[in-house]
mmCIF file of C-alpha atoms in Angstrom:
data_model
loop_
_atom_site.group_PDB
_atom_site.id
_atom_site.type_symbol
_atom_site.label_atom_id
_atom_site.label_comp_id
_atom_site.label_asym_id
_atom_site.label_seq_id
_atom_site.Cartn_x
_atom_site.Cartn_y
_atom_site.Cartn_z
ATOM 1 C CA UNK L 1442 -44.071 -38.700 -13.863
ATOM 2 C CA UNK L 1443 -44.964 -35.665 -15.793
ATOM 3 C CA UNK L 1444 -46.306 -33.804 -12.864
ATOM 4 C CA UNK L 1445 -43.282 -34.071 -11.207
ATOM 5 C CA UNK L 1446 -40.633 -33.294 -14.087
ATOM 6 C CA UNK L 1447 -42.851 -30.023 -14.877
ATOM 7 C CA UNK L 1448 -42.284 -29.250 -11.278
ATOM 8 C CA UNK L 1449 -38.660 -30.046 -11.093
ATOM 9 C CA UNK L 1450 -38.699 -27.566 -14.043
ATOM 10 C CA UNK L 1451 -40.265 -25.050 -12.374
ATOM 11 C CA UNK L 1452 -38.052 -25.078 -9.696
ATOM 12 C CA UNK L 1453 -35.177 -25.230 -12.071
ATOM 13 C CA UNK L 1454 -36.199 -21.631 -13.798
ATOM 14 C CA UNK L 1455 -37.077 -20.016 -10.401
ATOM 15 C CA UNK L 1456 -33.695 -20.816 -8.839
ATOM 16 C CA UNK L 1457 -32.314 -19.783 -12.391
ATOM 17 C CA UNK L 1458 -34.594 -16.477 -12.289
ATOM 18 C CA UNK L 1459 -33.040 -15.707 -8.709
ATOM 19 C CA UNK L 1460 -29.795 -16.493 -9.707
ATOM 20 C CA UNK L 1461 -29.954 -13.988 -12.815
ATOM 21 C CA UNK L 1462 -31.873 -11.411 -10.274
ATOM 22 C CA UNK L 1463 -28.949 -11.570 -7.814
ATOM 23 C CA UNK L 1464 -26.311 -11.041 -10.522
ATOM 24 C CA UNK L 1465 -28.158 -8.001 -11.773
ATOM 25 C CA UNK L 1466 -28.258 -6.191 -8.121
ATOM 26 C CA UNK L 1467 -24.275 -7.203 -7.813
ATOM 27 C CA UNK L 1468 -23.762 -5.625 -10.864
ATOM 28 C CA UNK L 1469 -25.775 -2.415 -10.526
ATOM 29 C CA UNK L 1470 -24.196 -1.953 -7.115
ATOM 30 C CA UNK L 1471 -20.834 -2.223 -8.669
ATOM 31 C CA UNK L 1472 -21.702 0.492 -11.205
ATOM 32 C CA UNK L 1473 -22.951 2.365 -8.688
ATOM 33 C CA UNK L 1474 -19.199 2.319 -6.773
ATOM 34 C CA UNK L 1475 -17.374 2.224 -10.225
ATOM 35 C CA UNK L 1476 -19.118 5.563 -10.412
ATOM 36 C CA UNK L 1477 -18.452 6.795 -6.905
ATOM 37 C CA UNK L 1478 -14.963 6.082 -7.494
ATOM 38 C CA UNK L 1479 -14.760 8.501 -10.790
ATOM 39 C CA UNK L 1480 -16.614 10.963 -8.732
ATOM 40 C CA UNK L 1481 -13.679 10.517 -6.113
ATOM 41 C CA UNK L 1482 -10.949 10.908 -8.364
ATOM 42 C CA UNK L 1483 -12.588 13.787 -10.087
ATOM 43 C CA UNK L 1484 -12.910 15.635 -7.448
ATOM 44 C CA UNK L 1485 -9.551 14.931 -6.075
ATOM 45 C CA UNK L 1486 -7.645 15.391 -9.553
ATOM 46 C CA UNK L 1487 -6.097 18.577 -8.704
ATOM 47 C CA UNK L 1488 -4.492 17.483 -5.145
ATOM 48 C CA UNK L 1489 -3.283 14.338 -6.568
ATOM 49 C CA UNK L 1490 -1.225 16.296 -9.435
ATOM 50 C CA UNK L 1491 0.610 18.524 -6.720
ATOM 51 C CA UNK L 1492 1.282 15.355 -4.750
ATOM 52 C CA UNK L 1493 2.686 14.094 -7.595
ATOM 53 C CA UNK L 1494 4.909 16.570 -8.242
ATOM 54 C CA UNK L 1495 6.123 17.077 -5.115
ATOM 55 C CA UNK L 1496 6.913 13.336 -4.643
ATOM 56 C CA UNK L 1497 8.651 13.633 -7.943
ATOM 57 C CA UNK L 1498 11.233 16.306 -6.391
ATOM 58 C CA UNK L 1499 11.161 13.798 -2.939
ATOM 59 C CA UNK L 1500 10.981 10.236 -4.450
ATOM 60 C CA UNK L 1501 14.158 9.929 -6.410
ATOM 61 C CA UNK L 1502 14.476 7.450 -9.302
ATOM 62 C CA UNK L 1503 16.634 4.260 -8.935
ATOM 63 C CA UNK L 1504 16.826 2.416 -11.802
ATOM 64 C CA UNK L 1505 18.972 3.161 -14.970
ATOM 65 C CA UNK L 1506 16.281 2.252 -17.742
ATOM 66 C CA UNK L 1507 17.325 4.365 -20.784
ATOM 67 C CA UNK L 1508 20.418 3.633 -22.605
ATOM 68 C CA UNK L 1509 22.613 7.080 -22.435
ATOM 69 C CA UNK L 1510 26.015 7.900 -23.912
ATOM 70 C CA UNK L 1511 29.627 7.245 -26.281
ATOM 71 C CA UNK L 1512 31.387 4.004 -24.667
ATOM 72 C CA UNK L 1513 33.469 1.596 -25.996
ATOM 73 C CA UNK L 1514 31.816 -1.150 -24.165
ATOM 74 C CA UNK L 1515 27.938 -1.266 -23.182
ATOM 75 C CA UNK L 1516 24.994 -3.183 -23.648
ATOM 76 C CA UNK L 1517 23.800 -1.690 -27.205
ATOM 77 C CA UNK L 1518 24.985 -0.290 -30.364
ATOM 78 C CA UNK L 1519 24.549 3.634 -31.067
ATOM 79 C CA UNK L 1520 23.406 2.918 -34.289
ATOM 80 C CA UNK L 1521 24.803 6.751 -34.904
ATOM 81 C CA UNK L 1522 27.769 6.125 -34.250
ATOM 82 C CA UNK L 1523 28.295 2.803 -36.649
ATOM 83 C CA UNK L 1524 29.188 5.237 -40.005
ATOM 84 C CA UNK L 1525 31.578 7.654 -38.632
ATOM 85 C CA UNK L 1526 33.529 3.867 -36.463
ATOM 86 C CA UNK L 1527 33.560 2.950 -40.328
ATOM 87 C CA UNK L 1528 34.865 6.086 -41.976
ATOM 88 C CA UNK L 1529 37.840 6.857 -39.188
ATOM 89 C CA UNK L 1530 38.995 3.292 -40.072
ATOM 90 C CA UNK L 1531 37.851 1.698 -37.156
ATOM 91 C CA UNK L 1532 39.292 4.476 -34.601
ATOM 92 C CA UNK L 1533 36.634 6.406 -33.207
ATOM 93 C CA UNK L 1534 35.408 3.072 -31.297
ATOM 94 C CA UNK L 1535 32.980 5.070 -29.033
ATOM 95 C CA UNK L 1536 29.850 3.441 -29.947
ATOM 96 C CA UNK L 1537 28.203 1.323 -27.538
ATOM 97 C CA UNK L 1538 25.216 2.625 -25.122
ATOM 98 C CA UNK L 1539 24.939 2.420 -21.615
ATOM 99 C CA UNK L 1540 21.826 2.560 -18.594
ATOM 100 C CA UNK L 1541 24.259 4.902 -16.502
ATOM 101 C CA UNK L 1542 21.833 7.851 -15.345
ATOM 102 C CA UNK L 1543 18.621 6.443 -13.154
ATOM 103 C CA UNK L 1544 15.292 7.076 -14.798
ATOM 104 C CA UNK L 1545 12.751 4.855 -13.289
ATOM 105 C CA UNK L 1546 11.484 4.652 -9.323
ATOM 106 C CA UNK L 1547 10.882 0.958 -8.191
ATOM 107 C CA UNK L 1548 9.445 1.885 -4.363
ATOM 108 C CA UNK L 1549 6.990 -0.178 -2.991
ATOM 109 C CA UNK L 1550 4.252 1.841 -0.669
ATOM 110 C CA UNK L 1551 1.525 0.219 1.491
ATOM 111 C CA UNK L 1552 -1.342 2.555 1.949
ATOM 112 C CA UNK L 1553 -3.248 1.329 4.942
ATOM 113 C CA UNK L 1554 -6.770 3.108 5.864
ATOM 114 C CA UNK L 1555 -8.661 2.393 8.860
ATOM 115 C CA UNK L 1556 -12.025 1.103 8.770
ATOM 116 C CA UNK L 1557 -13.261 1.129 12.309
ATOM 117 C CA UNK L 1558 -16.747 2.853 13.438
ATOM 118 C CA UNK L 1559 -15.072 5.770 14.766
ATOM 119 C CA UNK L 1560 -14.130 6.673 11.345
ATOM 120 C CA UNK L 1561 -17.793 7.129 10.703
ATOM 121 C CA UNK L 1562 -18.998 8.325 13.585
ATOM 122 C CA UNK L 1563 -16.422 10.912 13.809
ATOM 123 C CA UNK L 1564 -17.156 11.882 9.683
ATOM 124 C CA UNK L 1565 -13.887 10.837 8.653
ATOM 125 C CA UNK L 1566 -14.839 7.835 6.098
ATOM 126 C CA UNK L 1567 -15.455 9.989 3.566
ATOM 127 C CA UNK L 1568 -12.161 12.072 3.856
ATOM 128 C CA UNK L 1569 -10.068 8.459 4.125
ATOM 129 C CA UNK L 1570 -11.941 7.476 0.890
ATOM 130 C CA UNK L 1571 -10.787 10.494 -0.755
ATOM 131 C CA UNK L 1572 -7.342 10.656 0.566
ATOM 132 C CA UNK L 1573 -7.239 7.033 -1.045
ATOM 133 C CA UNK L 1574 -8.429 8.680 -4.040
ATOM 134 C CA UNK L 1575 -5.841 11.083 -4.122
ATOM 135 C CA UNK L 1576 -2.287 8.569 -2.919
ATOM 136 C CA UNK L 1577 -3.564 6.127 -5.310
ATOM 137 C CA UNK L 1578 -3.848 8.838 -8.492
ATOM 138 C CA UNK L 1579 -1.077 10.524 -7.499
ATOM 139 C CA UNK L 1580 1.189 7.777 -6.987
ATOM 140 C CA UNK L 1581 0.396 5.737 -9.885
ATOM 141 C CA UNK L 1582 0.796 9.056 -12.094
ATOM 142 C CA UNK L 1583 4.401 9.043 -11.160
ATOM 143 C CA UNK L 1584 4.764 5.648 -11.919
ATOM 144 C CA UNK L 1585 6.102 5.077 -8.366
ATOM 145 C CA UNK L 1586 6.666 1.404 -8.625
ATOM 146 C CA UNK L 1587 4.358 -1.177 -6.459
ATOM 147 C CA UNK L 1588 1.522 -0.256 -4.138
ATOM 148 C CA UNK L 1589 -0.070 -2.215 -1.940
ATOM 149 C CA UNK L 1590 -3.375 -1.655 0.330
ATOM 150 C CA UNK L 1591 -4.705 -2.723 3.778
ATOM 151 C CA UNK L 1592 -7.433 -1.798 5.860
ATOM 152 C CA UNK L 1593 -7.585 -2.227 9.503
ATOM 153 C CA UNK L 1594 -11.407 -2.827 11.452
ATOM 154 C CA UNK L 1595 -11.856 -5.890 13.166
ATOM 155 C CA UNK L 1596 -9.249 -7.257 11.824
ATOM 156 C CA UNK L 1597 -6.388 -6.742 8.774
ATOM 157 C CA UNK L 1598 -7.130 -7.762 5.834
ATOM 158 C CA UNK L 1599 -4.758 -7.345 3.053
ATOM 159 C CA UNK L 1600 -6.757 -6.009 -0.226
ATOM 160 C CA UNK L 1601 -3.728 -5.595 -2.288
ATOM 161 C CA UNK L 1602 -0.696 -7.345 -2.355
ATOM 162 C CA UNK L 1603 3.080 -5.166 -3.639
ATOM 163 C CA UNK L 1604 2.947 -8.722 -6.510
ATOM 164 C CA UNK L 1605 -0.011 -6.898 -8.089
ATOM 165 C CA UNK L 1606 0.485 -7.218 -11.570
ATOM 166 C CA UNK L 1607 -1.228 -3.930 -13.046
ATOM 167 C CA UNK L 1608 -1.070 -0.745 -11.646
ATOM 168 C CA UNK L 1609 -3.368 0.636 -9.499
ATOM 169 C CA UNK L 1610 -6.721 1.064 -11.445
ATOM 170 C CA UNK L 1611 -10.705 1.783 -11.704
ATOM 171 C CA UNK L 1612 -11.206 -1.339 -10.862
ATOM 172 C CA UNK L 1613 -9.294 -1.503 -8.119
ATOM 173 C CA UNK L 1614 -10.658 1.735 -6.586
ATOM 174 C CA UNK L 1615 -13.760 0.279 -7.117
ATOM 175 C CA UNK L 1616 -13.211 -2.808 -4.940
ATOM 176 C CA UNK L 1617 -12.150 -0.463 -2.317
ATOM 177 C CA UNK L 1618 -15.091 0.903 -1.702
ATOM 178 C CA UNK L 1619 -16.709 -2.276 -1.626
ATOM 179 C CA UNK L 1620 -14.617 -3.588 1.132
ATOM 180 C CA UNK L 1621 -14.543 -0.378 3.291
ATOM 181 C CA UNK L 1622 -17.363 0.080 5.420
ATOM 182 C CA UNK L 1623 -16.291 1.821 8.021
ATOM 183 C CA UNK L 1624 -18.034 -0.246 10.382
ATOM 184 C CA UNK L 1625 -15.015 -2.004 12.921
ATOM 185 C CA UNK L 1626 -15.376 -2.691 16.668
ATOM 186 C CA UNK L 1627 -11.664 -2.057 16.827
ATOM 187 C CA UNK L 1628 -8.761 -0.050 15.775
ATOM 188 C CA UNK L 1629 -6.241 -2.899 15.524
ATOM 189 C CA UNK L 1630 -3.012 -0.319 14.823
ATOM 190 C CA UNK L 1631 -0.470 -2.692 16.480
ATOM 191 C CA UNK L 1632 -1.827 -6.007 14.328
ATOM 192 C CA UNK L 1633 -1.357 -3.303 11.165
ATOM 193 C CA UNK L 1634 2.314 -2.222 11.903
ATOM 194 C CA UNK L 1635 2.754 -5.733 12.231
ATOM 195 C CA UNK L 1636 1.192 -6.864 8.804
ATOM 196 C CA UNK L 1637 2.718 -3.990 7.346
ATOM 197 C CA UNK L 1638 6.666 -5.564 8.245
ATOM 198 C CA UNK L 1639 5.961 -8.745 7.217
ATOM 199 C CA UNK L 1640 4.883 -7.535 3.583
ATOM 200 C CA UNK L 1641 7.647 -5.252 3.339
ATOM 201 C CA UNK L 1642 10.040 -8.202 4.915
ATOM 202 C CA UNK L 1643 8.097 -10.655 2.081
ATOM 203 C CA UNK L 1644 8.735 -8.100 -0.728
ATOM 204 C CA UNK L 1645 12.564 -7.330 0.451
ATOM 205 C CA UNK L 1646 13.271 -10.857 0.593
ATOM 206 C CA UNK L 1647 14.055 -10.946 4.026
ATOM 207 C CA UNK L 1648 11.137 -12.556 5.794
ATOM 208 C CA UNK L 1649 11.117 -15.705 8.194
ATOM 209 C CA UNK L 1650 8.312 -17.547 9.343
ATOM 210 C CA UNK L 1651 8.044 -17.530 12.556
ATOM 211 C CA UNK L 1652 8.944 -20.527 14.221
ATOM 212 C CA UNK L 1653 7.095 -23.520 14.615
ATOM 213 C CA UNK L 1654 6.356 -25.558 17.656
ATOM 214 C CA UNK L 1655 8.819 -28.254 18.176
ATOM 215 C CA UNK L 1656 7.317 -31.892 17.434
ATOM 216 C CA UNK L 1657 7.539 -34.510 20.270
ATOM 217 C CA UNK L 1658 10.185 -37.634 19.851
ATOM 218 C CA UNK L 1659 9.649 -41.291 19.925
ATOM 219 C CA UNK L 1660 10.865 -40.952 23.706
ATOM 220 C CA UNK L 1661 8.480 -37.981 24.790
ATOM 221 C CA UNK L 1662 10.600 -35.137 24.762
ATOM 222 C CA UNK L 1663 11.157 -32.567 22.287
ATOM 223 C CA UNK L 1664 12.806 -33.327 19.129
ATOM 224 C CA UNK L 1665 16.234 -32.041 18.813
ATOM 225 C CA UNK L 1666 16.364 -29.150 15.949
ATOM 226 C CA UNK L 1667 18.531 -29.878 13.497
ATOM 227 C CA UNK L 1668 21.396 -27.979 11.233
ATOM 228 C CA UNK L 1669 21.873 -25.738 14.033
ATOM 229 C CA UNK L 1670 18.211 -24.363 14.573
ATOM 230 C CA UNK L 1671 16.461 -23.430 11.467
ATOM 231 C CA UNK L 1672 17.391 -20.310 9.029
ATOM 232 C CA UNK L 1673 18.534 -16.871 10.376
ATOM 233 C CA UNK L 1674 17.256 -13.930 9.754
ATOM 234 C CA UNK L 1675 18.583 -11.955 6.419
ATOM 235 C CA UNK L 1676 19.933 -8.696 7.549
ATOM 236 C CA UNK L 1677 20.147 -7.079 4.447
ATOM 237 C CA UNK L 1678 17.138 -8.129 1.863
ATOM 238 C CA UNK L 1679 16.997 -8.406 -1.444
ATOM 239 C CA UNK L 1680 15.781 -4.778 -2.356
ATOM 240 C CA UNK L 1681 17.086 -1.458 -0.134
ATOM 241 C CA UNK L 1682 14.719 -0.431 2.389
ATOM 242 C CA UNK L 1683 14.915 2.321 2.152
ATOM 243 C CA UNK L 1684 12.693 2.234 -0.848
ATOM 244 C CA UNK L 1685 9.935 1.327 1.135
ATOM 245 C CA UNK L 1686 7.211 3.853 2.719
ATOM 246 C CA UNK L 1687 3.673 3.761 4.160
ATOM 247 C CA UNK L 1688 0.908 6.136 4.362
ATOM 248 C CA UNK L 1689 -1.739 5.341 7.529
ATOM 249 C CA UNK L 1690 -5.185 6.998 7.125
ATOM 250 C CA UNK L 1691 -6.897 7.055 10.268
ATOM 251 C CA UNK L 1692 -8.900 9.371 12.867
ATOM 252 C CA UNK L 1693 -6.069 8.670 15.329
ATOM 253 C CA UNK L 1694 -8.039 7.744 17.738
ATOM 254 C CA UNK L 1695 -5.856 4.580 18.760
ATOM 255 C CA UNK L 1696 -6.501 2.586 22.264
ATOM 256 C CA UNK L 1697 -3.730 4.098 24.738
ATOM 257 C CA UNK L 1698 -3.012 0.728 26.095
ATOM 258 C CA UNK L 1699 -1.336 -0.060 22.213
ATOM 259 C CA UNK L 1700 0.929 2.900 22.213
ATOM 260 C CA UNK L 1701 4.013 1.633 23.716
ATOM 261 C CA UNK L 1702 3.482 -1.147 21.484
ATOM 262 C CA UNK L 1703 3.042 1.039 18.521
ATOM 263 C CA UNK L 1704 6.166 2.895 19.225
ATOM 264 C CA UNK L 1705 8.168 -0.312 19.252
ATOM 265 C CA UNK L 1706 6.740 -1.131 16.107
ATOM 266 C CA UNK L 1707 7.481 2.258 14.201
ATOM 267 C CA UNK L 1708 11.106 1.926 15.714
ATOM 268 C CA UNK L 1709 11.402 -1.680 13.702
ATOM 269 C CA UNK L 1710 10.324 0.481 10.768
ATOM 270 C CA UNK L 1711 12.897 3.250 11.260
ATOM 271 C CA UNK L 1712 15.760 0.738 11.949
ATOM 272 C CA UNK L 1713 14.617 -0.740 8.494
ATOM 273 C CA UNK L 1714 14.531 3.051 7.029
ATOM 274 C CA UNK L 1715 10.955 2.563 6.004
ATOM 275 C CA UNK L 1716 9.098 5.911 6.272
ATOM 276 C CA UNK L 1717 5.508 5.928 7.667
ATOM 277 C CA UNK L 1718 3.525 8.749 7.528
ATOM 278 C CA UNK L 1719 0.460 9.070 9.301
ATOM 279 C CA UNK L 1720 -2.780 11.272 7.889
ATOM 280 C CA UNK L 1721 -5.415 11.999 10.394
ATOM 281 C CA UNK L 1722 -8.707 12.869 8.855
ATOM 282 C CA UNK L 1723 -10.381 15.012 11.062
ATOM 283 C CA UNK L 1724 -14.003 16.084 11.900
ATOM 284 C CA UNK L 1725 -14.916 18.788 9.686
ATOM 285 C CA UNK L 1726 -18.694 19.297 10.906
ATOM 286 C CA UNK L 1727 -18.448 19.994 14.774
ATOM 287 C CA UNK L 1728 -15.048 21.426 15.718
ATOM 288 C CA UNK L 1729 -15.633 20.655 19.116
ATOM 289 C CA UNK L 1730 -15.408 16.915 18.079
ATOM 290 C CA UNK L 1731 -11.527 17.859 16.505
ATOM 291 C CA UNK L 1732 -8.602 15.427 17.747
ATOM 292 C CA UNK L 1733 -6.910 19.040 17.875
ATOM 293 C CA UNK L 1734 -8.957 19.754 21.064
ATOM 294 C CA UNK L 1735 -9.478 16.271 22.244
ATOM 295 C CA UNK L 1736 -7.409 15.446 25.642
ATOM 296 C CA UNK L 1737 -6.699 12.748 27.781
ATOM 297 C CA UNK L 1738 -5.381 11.592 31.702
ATOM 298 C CA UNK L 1739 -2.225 9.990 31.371
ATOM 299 C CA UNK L 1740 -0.468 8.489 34.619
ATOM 300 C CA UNK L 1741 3.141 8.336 35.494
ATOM 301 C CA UNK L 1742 4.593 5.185 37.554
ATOM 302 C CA UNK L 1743 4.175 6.983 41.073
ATOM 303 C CA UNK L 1744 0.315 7.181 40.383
ATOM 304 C CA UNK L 1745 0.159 10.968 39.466
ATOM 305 C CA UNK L 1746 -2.095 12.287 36.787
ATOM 306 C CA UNK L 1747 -1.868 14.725 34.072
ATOM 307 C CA UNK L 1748 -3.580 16.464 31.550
ATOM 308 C CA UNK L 1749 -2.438 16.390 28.336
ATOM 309 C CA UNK L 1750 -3.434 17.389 24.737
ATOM 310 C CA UNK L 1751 -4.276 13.697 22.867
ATOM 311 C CA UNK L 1752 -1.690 14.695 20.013
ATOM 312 C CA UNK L 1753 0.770 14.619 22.208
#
C-alpha cells in the first residue's frame, strides 16, 4: 500500500525531473541559435541594405495603397478640399481622393537552400546560412510582400509557407538553423523545382491536383469520368506571375543525370515569367576544391567524349 504509492511517487518526480531537464537543454540550445542568428544578421547587415536598395530600383511596386490627388469621384474625401467646395458655392467639386500611383510591392519569393553533405564538406553551409541571413533581411526591409522557404537534402521539406502571417522574423531565422544541418545523402534539385511550381501554382490560384487513379465499376472496368474529365488547368491565375521569383542557394554540385530534367523545369518557370536565380556558394578554403575549376566528361549520342568546364 504505502510502499508502493511512495514509489509510484518517486517515479512520478523522476519522469517529472527529466521532463523539466529536457525542456531546459531545448531551450538553451534555442538561445544558443537565437543568438547565432543575431550574429548572422549582424554580420551581414551591410550586404543586406545594398540588396535592398538595389531590389528597390529592380522590384517595382504594384499596388496603389495611398490615396493621391483632386477628383470628383474617388474612394475618400480630401478633407482640404471640403471649405473651399463650400465657399465657391458648390463649384470647385474636386474633392475626392484616389489610390492611382502604386506604392506597395506584393511579390511572393521562395528562397530555397540546399542542405545536402556536400554543402559541408565543400565549406559552403556556412556561406548558405549567411546568404539566408542576408535575402531574408534584405527582403523583408523592403517590405517585398510574402516569402517563403525550402530546403532540399534527402528530401523537400517546406519550412515556410507564402500564407505566413508575419513577416520574416528572429524567430523564424532561428528555426532555420535548427532545421538545416547540412547533412543530405542527396541533392534532390528536380523534386525542388517541382515543389517550388506547385507553391507558386497554390499561391497564384492556378494549381490542380494531379489526377487521381480511376476507381473500378460494379462491372470491373474503370469508371467512366464524369462532367467531361475533371477541372482544367487555369491558364492565367489569380495573381500575375510575373510577381513571382526564387533564389536557389546551393554548391551546384547537382547529379548530371537531373539536368535535362532541370532544364525542363526552369523552362515551366520562364513560360510562367517566374525568375530563378541561382547563388553558388563556393569553397573559400582550398581553391583547388572551386566549382570554377571543377570539370567533367560529358558524352554526345555517337559515344564521343569531351572535356568540359562543370559551369558550363
Amino acid at each position: 500500500g504505502e510502499a508502493d504509492e511512495e514509489e509510484e511517487d518517486e517515479e512520478e518526480e523522476e519522469g517529472e525531473g527529466v521532463a523539466a531537464a529536457t525542456q531546459a537543454r531545448r531551450a538553451a540550445r534555442r538561445a544558443g541559435l537565437r543568438a547565432l542568428w543575431a550574429r548572422y544578421c549582424g554580420l551581414t547587415t551591410p550586404l543586406a541594405q545594398q540588396l535592398c536598395e538595389q531590389l528597390r530600383l529592380v522590384l517595382e511596386p504594384q499596388v496603389a495603397s495611398q490615396l493621391k490627388g483632386d477628383y470628383r469621384t474617388g474612394k475618400r474625401l480630401n478633407m482640404r478640399r471640403v471649405i473651399p467646395y463650400i465657399a465657391s458655392g458648390y463649384r470647385k467639386d474636386k474633392i475626392w481622393l484616389r489610390r492611382t500611383k502604386p506604392s506597395k510591392r506584393a511579390y511572393q519569393i521562395l528562397l530555397a537552400i540546399d542542405d545536402s553533405r556536400t554543402m559541408r564538406e565543400n565549406g559552403a553551409g556556412a556561406g548558405a546560412l549567411a546568404a539566408l541571413a542576408t535575402l531574408a533581411t534584405g527582403l523583408t526591409q523592403l517590405e517585398v510582400g510574402d516569402l517563403a522557404l525550402v530546403k532540399f537534402g534527402d528530401g523537400v521539406r517546406v519550412l515556410r509557407d507564402f500564407d505566413h502571417p508575419s513577416p520574416f522574423g528572429a524567430e523564424d531565422g532561428t528555426t532555420a538553423l535548427e532545421e538545416f544541418q547540412f547533412d543530405g545523402e542527396a541533392t534532390p534539385a528536380r523534386a525542388m523545382l517541382a515543389k517550388a511550381i506547385e507553391l507558386f501554382d497554390k499561391a497564384d490560384g492556378s494549381y490542380v491536383p494531379p489526377p487521381t487513379a480511376p476507381m473500378a465499376s460494379a462491372s470491373g472496368g474503370a469508371a467512366a469520368p464524369s462532367g467531361g474529365g475533371g477541372p482544367a488547368p487555369q491558364q492565367g491565375g489569380l495573381r500575375d506571375a510575373s510577381h513571382q521569383m526564387m533564389f536557389v542557394v546551393s554548391d551546384g554540385r547537382f547529379d548530371q543525370s537531373q539536368i535535362a530534367h532541370l532544364r525542363a523545369l526552369n523552362r515551366r518557370l520562364a513560360e510562367r515569367k517566374r525568375f530563378l536565380v541561382l547563388l553558388i556558394v563556393d569553397t573559400h578554403g582550398d581553391p583547388a576544391r572551386s566549382i570554377e575549376r571543377e570539370r567533367r566528361i560529358y558524352f554526345d549520342a555517337n559515344g564521343g567524349g569531351r572535356s568540359a568546364a562543370y559551369l558550363e
